[in-house]
PDB file of C-alpha atoms and ligand atoms in Angstrom:
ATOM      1  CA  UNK A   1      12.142   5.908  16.708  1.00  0.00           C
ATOM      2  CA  UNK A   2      13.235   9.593  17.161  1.00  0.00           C
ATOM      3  CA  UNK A   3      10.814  12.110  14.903  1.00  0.00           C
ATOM      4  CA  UNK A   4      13.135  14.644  15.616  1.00  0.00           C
ATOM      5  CA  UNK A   5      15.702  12.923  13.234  1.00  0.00           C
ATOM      6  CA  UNK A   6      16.706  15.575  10.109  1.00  0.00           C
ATOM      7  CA  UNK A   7      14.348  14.009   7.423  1.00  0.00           C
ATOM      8  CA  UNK A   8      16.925  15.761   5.144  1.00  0.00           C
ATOM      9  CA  UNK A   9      19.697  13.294   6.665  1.00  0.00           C
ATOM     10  CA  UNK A  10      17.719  10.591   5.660  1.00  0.00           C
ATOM     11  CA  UNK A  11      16.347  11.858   1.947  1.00  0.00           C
ATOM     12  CA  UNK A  12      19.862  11.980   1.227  1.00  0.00           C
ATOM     13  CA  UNK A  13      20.963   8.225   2.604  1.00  0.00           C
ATOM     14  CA  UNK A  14      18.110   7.038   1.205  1.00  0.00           C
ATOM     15  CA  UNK A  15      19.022   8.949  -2.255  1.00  0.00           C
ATOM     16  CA  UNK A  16      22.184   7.233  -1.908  1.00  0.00           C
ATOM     17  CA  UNK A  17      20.911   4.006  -0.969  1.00  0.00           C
ATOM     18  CA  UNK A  18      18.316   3.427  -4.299  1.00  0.00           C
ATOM     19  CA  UNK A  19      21.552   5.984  -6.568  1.00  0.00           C
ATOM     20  CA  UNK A  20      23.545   2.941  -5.849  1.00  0.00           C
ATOM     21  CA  UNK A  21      21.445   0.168  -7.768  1.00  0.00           C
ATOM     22  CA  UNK A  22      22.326  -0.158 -11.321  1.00  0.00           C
ATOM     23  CA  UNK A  23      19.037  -1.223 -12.810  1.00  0.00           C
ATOM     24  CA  UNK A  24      16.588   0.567 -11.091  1.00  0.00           C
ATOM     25  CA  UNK A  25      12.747  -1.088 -11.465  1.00  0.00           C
ATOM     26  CA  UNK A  26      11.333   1.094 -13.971  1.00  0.00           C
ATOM     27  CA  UNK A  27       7.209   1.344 -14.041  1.00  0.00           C
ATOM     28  CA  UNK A  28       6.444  -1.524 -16.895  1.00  0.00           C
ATOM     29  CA  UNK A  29       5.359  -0.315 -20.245  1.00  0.00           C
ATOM     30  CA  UNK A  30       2.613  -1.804 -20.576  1.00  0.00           C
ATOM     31  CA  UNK A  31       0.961   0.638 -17.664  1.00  0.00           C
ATOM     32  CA  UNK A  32       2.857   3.865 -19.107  1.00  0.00           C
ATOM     33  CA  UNK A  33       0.636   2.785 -22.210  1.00  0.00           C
ATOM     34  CA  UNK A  34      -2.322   2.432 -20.429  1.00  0.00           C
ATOM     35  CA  UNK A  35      -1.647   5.954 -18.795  1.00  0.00           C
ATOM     36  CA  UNK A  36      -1.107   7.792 -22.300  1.00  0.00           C
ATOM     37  CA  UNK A  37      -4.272   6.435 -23.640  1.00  0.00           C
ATOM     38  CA  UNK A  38      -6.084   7.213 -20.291  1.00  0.00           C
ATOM     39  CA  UNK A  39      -5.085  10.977 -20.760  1.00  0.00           C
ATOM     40  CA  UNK A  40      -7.081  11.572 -23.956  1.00  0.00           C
ATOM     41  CA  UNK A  41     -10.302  12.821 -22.946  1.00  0.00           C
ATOM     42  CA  UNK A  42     -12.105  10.746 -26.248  1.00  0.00           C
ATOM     43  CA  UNK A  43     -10.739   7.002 -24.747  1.00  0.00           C
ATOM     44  CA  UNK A  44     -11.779   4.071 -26.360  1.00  0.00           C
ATOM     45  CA  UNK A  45     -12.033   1.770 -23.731  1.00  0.00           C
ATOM     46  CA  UNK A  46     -11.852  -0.970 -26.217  1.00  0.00           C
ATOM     47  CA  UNK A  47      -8.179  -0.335 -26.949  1.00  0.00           C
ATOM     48  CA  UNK A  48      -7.400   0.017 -22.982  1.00  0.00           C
ATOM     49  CA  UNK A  49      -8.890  -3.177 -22.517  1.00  0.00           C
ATOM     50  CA  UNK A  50      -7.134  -4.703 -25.602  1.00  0.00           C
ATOM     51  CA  UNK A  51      -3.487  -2.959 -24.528  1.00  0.00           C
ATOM     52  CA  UNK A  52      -4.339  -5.514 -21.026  1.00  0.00           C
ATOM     53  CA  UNK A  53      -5.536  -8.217 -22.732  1.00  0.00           C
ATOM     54  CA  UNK A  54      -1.980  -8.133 -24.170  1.00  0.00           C
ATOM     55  CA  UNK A  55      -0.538  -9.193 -21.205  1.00  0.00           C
ATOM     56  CA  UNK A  56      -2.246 -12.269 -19.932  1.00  0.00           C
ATOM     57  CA  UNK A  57      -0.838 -12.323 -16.230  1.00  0.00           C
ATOM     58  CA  UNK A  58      -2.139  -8.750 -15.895  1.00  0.00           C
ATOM     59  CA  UNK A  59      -5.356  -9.212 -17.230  1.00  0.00           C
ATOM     60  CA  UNK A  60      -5.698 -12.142 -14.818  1.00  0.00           C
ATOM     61  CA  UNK A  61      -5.001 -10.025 -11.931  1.00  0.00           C
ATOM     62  CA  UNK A  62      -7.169  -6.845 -12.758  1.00  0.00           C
ATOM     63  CA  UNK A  63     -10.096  -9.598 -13.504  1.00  0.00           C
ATOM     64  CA  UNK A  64      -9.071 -11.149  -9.842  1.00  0.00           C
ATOM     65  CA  UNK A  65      -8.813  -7.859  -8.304  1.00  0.00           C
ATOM     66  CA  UNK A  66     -12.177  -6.020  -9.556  1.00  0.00           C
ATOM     67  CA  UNK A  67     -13.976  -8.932  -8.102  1.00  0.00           C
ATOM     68  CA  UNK A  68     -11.895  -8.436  -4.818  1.00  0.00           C
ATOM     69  CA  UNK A  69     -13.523  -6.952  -1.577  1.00  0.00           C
ATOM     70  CA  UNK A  70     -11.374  -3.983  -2.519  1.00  0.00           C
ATOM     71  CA  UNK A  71     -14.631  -3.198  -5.213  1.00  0.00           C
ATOM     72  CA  UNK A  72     -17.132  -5.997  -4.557  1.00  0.00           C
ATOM     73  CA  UNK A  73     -19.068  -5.895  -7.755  1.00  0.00           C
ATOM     74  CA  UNK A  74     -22.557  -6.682  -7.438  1.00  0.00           C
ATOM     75  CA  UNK A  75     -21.990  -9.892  -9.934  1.00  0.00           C
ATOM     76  CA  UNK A  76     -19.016 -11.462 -10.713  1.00  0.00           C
ATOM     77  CA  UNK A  77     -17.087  -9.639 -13.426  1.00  0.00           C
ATOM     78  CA  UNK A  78     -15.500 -11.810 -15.961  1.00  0.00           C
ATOM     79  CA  UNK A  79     -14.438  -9.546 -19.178  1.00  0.00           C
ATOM     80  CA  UNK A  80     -11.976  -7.463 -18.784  1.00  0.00           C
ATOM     81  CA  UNK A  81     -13.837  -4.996 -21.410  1.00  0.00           C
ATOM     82  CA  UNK A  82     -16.514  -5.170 -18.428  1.00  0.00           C
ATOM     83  CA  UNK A  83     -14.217  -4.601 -15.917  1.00  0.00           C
ATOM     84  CA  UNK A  84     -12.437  -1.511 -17.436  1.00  0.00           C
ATOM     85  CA  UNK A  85     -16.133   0.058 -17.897  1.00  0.00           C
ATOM     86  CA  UNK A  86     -16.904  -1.050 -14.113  1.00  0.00           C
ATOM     87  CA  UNK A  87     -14.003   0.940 -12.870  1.00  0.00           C
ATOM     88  CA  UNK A  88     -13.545   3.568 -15.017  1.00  0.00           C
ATOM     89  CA  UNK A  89     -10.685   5.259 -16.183  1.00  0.00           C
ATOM     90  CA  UNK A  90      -8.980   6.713 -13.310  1.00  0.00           C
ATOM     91  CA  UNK A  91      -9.456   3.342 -11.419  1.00  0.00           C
ATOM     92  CA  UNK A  92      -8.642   0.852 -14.269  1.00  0.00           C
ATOM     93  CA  UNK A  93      -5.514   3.369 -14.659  1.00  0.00           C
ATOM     94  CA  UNK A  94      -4.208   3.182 -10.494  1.00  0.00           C
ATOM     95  CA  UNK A  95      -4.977  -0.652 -10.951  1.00  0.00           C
ATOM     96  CA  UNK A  96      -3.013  -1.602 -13.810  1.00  0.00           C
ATOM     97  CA  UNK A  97      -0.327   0.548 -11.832  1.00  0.00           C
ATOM     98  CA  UNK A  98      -0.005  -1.171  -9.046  1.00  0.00           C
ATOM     99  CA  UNK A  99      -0.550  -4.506 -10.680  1.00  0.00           C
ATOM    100  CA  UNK A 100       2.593  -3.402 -12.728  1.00  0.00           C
ATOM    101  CA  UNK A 101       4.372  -2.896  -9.725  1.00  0.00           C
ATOM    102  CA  UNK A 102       3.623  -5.900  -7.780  1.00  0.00           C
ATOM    103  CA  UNK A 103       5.158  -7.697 -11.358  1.00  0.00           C
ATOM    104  CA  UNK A 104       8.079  -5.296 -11.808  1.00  0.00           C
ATOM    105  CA  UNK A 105       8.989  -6.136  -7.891  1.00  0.00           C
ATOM    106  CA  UNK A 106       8.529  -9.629  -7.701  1.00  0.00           C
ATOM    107  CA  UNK A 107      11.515 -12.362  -7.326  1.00  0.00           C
ATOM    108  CA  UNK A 108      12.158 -15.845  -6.511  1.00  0.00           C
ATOM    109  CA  UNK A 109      12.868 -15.856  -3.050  1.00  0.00           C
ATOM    110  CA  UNK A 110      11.602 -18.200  -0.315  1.00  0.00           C
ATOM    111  CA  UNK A 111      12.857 -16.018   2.540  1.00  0.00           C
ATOM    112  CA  UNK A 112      10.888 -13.503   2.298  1.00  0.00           C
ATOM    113  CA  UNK A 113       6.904 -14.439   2.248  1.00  0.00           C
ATOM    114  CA  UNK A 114       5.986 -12.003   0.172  1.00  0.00           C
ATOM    115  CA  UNK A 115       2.365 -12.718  -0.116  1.00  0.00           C
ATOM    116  CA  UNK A 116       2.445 -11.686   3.175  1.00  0.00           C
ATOM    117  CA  UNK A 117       3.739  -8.512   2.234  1.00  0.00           C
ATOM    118  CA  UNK A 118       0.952  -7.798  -0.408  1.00  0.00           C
ATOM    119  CA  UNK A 119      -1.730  -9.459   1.852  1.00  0.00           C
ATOM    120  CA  UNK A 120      -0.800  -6.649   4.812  1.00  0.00           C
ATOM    121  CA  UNK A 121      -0.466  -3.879   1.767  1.00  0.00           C
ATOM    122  CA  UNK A 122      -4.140  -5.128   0.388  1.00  0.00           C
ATOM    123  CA  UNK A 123      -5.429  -5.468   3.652  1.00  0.00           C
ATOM    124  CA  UNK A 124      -4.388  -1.541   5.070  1.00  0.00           C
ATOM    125  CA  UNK A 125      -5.979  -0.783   1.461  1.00  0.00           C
ATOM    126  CA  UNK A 126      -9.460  -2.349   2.711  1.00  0.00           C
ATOM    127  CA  UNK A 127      -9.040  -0.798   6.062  1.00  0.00           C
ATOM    128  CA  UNK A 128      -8.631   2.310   4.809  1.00  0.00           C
ATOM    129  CA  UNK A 129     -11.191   1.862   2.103  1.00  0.00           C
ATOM    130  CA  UNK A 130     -13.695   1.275   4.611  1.00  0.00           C
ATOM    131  CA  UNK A 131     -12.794   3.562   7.407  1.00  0.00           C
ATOM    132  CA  UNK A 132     -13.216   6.082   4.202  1.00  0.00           C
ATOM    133  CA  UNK A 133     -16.661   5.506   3.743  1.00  0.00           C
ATOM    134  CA  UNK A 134     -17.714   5.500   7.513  1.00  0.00           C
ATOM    135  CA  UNK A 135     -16.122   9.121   7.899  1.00  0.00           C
ATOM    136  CA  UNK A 136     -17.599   9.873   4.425  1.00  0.00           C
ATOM    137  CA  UNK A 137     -14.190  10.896   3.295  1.00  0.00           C
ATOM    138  CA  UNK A 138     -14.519  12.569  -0.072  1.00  0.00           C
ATOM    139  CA  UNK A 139     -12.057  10.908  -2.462  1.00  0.00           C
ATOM    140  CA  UNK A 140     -13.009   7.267  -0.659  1.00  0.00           C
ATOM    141  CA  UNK A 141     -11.907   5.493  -4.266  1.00  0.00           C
ATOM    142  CA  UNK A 142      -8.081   6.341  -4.427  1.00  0.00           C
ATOM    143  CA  UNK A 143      -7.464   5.230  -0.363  1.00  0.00           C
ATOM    144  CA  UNK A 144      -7.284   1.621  -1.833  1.00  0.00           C
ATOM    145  CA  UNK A 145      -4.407   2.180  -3.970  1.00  0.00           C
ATOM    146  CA  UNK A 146      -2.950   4.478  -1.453  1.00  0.00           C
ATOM    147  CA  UNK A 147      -3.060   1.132   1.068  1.00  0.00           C
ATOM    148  CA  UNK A 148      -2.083  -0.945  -1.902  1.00  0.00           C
ATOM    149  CA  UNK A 149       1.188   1.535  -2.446  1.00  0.00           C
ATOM    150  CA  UNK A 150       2.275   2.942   0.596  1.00  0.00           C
ATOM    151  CA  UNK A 151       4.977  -0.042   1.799  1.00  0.00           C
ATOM    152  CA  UNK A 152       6.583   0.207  -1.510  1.00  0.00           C
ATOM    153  CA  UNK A 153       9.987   1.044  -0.097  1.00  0.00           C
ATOM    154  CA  UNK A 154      10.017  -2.071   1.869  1.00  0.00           C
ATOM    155  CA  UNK A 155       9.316  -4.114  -0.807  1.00  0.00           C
ATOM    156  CA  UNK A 156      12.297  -2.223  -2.581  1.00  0.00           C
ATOM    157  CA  UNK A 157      14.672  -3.018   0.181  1.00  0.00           C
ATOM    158  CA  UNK A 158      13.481  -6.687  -0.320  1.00  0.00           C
ATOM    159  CA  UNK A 159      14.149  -6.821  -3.807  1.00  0.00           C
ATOM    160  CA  UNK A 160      16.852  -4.487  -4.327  1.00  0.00           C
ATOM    161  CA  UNK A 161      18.705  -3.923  -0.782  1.00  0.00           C
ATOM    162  CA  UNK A 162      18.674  -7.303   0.080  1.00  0.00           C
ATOM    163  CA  UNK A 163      21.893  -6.777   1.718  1.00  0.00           C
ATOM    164  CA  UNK A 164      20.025  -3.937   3.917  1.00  0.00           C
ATOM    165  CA  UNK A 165      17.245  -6.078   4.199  1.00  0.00           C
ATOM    166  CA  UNK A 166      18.776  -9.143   5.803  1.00  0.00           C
ATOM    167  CA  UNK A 167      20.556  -7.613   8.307  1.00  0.00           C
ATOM    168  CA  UNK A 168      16.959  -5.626   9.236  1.00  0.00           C
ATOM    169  CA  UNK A 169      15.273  -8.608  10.046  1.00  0.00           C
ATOM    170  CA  UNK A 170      18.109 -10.375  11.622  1.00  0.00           C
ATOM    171  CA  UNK A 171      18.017  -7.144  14.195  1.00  0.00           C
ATOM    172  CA  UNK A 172      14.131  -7.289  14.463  1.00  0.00           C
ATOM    173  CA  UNK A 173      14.780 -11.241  15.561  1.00  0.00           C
ATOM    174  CA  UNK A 174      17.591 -10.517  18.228  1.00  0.00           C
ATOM    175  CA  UNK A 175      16.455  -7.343  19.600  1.00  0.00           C
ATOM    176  CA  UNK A 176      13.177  -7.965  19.308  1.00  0.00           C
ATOM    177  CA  UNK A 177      12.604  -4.053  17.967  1.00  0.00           C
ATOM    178  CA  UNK A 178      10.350  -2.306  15.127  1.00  0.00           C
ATOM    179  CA  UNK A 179      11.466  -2.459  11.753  1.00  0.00           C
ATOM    180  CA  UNK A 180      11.593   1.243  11.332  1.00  0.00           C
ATOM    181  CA  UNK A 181      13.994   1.227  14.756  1.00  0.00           C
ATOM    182  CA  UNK A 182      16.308  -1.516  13.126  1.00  0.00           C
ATOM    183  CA  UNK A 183      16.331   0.267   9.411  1.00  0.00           C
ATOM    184  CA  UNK A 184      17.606   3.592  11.407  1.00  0.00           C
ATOM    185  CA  UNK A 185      19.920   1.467  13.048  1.00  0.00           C
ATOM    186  CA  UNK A 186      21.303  -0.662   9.812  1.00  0.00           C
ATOM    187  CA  UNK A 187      20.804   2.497   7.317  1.00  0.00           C
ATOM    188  CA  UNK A 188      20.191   5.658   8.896  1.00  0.00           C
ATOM    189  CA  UNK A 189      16.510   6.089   6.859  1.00  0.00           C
ATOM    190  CA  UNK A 190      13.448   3.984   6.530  1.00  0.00           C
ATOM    191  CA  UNK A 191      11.624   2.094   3.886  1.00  0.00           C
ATOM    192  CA  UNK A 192       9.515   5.620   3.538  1.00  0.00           C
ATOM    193  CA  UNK A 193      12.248   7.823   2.174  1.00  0.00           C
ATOM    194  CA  UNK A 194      13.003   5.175  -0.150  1.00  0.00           C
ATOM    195  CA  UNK A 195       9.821   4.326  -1.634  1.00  0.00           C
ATOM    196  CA  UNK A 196       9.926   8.332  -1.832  1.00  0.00           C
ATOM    197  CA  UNK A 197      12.878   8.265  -3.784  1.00  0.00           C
ATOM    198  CA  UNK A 198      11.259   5.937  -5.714  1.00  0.00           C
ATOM    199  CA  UNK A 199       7.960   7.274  -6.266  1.00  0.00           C
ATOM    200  CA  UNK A 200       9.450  10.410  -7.491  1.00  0.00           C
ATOM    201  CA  UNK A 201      11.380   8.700  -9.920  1.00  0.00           C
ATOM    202  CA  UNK A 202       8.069   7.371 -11.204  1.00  0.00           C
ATOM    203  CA  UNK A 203       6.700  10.847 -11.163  1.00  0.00           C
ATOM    204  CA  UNK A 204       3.778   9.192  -8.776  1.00  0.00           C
ATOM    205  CA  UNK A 205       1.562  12.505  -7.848  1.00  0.00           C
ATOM    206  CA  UNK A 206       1.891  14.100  -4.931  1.00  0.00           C
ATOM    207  CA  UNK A 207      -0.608  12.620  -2.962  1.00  0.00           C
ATOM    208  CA  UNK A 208       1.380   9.082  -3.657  1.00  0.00           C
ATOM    209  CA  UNK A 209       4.486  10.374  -2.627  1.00  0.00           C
ATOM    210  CA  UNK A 210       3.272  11.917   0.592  1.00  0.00           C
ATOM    211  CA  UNK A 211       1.112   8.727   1.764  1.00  0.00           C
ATOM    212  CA  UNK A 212       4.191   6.882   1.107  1.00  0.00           C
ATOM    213  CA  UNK A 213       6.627   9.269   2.996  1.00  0.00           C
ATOM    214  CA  UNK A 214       4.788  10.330   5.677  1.00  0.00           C
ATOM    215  CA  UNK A 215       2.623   6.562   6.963  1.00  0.00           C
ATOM    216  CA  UNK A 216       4.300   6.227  10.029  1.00  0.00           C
ATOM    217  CA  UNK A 217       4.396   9.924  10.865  1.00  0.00           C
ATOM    218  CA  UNK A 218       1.464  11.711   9.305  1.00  0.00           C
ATOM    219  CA  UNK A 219       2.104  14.448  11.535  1.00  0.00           C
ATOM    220  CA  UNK A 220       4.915  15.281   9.941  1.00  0.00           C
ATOM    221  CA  UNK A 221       3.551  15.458   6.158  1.00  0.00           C
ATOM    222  CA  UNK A 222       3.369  19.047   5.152  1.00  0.00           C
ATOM    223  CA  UNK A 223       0.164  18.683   2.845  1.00  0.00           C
ATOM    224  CA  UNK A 224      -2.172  15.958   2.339  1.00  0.00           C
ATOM    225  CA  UNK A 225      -2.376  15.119   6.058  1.00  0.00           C
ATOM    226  CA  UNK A 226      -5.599  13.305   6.076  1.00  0.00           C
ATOM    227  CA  UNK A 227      -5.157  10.555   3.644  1.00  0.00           C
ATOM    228  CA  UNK A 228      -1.740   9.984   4.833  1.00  0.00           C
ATOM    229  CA  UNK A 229      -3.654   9.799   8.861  1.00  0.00           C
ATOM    230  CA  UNK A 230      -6.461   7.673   7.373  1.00  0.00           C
ATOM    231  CA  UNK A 231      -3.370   4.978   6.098  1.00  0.00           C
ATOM    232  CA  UNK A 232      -1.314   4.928   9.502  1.00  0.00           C
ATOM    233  CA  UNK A 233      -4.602   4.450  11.242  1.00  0.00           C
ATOM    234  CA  UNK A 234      -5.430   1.590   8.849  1.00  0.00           C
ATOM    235  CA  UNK A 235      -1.829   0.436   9.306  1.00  0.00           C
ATOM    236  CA  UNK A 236      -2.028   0.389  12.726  1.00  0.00           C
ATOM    237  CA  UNK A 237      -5.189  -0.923  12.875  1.00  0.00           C
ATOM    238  CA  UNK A 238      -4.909  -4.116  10.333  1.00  0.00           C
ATOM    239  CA  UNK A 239      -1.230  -5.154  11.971  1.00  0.00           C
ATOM    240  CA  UNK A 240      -2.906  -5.614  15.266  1.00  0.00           C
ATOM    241  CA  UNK A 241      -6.043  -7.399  13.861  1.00  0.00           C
ATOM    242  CA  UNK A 242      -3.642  -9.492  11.218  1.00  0.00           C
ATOM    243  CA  UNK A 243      -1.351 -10.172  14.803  1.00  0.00           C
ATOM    244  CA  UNK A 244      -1.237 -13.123  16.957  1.00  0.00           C
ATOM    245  CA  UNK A 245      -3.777 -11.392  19.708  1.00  0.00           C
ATOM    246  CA  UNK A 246      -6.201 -11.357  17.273  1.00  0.00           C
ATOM    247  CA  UNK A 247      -8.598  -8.216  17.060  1.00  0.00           C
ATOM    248  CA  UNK A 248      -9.783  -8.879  20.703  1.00  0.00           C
ATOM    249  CA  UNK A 249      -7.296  -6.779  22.166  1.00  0.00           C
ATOM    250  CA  UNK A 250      -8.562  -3.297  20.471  1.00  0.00           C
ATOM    251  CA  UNK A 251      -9.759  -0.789  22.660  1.00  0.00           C
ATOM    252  CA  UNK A 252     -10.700   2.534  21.637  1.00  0.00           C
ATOM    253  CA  UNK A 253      -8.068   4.066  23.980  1.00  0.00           C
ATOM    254  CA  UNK A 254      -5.211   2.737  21.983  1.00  0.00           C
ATOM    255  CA  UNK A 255      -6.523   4.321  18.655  1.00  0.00           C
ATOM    256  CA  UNK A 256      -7.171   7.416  20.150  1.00  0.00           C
ATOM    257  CA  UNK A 257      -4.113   8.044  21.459  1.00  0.00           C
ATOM    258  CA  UNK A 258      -2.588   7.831  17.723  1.00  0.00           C
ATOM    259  CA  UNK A 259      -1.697  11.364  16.299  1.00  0.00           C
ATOM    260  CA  UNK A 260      -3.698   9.985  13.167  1.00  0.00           C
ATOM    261  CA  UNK A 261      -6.699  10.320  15.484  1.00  0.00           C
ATOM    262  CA  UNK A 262      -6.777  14.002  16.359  1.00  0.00           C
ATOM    263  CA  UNK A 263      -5.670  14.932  12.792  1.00  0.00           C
ATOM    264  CA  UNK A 264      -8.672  12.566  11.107  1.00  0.00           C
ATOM    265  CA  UNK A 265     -11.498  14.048  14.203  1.00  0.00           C
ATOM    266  CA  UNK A 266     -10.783  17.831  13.404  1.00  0.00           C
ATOM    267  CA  UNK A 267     -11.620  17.186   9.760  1.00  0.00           C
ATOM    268  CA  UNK A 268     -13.885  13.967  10.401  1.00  0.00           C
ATOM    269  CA  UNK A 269     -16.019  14.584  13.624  1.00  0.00           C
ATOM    270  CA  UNK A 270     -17.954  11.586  12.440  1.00  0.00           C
ATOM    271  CA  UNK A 271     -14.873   9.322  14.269  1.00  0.00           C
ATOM    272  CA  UNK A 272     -15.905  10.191  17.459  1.00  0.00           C
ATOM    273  CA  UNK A 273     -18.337   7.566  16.831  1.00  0.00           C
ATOM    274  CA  UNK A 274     -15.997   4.779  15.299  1.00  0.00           C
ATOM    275  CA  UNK A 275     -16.157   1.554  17.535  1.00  0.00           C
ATOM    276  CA  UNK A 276     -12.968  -0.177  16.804  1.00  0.00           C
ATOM    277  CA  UNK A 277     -13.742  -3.508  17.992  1.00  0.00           C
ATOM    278  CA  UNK A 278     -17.199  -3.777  16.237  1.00  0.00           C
ATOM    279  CA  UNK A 279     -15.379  -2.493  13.221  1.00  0.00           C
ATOM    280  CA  UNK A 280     -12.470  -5.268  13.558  1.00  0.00           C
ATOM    281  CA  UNK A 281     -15.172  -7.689  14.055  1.00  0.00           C
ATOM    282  CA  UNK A 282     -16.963  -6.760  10.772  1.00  0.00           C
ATOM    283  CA  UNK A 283     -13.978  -6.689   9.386  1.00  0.00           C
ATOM    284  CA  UNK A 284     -12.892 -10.187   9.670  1.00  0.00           C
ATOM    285  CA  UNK A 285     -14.896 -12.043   7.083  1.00  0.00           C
ATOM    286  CA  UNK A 286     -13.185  -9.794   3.929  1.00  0.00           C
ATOM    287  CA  UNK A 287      -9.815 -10.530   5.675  1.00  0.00           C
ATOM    288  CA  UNK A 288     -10.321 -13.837   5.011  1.00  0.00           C
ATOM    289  CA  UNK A 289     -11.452 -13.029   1.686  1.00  0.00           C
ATOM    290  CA  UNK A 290      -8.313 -10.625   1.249  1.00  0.00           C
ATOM    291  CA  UNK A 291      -5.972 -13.513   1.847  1.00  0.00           C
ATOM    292  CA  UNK A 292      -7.403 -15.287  -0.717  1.00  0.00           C
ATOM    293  CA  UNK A 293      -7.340 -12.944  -3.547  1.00  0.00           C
ATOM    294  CA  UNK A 294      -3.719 -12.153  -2.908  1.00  0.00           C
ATOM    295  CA  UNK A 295      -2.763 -16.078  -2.681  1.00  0.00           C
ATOM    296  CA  UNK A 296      -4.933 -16.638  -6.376  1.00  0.00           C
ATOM    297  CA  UNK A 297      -2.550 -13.484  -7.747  1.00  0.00           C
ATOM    298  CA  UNK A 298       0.379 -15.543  -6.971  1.00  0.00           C
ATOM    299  CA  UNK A 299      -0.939 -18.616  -7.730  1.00  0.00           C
ATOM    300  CA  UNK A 300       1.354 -19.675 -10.833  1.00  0.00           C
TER     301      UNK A 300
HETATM  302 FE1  FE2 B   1       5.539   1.262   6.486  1.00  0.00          FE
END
């Protein structure tokens, strides 16, 4: 796709674009509440875990998710009450978020795999997670739920554009193109202006909003560059391992050539070192595991 596209050109279709749906998804109560209480510096915990509890699909999934690879507890955490103490507040709080989301977005529809969707979404979040902690990154915790949230256009387009959304893939099919080349082609903007739109609706914070608008082009992001490099990398990097080659057919040349490289090494020198294939190959066991725990947060 062409960078030097006016981003303002596409802010404004894409404004149009999400404008245009009567009922917008709004961010469920239930994790508004959770936010408010989170706030107050004196939290009871109790009543964070008991505002969850009230909602039995979500405590399900924050219960499934704590015990995920995305936090691998040392024992298996069955309370929610434990698991809200296990996170803390700031995770419990970016959880219950997205966990919200994933709920507020969902829909019937057996076109669209959307496991899949949430599977490649978890999986950049591991990625990144892990790439994090290799390059001792300093605020390792919140690249998870930056992976987790940075697609959430394109799950948008899928639930709410599904007019858009059809004709996308049917292009990817014939031409055999990217899905950022065919949304240009079909809309004129991407699934990253949207979920822009969208996050500021939500009043995400600014780091949200930039991950999500800048994933395929961190170059471009004016702030916040490195956690927005450290998701394309783990973007890039999980749809080739997740692909049909397989993770054989990483070699270091490919990831180096990604701007996300030489943005992540000036801060990072420590990625000079980064072997990608040993790193895919490490990382296949907790894909494995990753495709389970989003398959048992579906499971009816
Ligand atoms: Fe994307």
């Amino acid at each position: 796709m062409n960078q030097v596209i006016d981003n303002s050109i596409m802010m404004e279709k894409a404004q149009r674009l999400v404008r245009g749906i009567a009922t917008l998804p709004t961010i469920p109560e239930i994790s508004l509440r959770v936010s408010t209480l989170l706030e107050s510096p004196s939290v009871d915990l109790q009543k964070v875990a008991d505002l969850i509890l009230s909602d039995q699909v979500l405590t399900a999934r924050v219960v499934k998710i704590v015990n995920s690879p995305l936090f691998r507890p040392l024992h298996e955490i069955t309370s929610l009450r434990h698991a809200v103490v296990y996170l803390g507040s700031r995770r419990i709080n970016e959880i219950v978020l997205s966990c919200s989301l994933i709920k507020a977005l969902e829909s019937n529809d057996d076109e669209f795999d959307i496991r899949k969707f949430w599977r490649h979404s978890f999986g950049v979040g591991i990625v990144a997670g892990k790439m994090a902690k290799l390059l001792s990154y300093p605020h390792g915790e919140k690249i998870y739920i930056f992976g987790i949230l940075h697609n959430i256009g394109k799950v948008f387009l899928w639930s709410h554009l599904r007019h858009e959304w059809t004709k996308i893939i049917r292009l990817v099919r014939e031409k055999q193109c990217s899905f950022l080349d065919a949304e240009m082609r079909i809309m004129g903007t991407t699934h990253c202006e949207i979920g822009l739109c969208l996050a500021r609706q939500w009043n995400f914070p600014e780091e949200y909003c930039d991950v999500i608008a800048y994933h395929h082009f961190p170059a471009n992001s004016p702030r916040n560059q490195l956690p927005v490099a450290l998701i394309n990398l783990a973007d890039i990097f999980y749809t080739v391992a997740e692909g049909e080659e397989g993770v054989e057919c990483w070699t270091s040349s490919k990831l180096t050539e990604e701007p996300s490289w030489a943005i992540l090494l000036h801060a990072m020198p420590a990625l000079a070192d980064f072997d990608p294939e040993r790193f895919a190959f490490e990382l296949e066991d907790e894909m494995l595991e990753i495709r389970k725990v989003v398959d048992d947060l579906f499971a009816p």
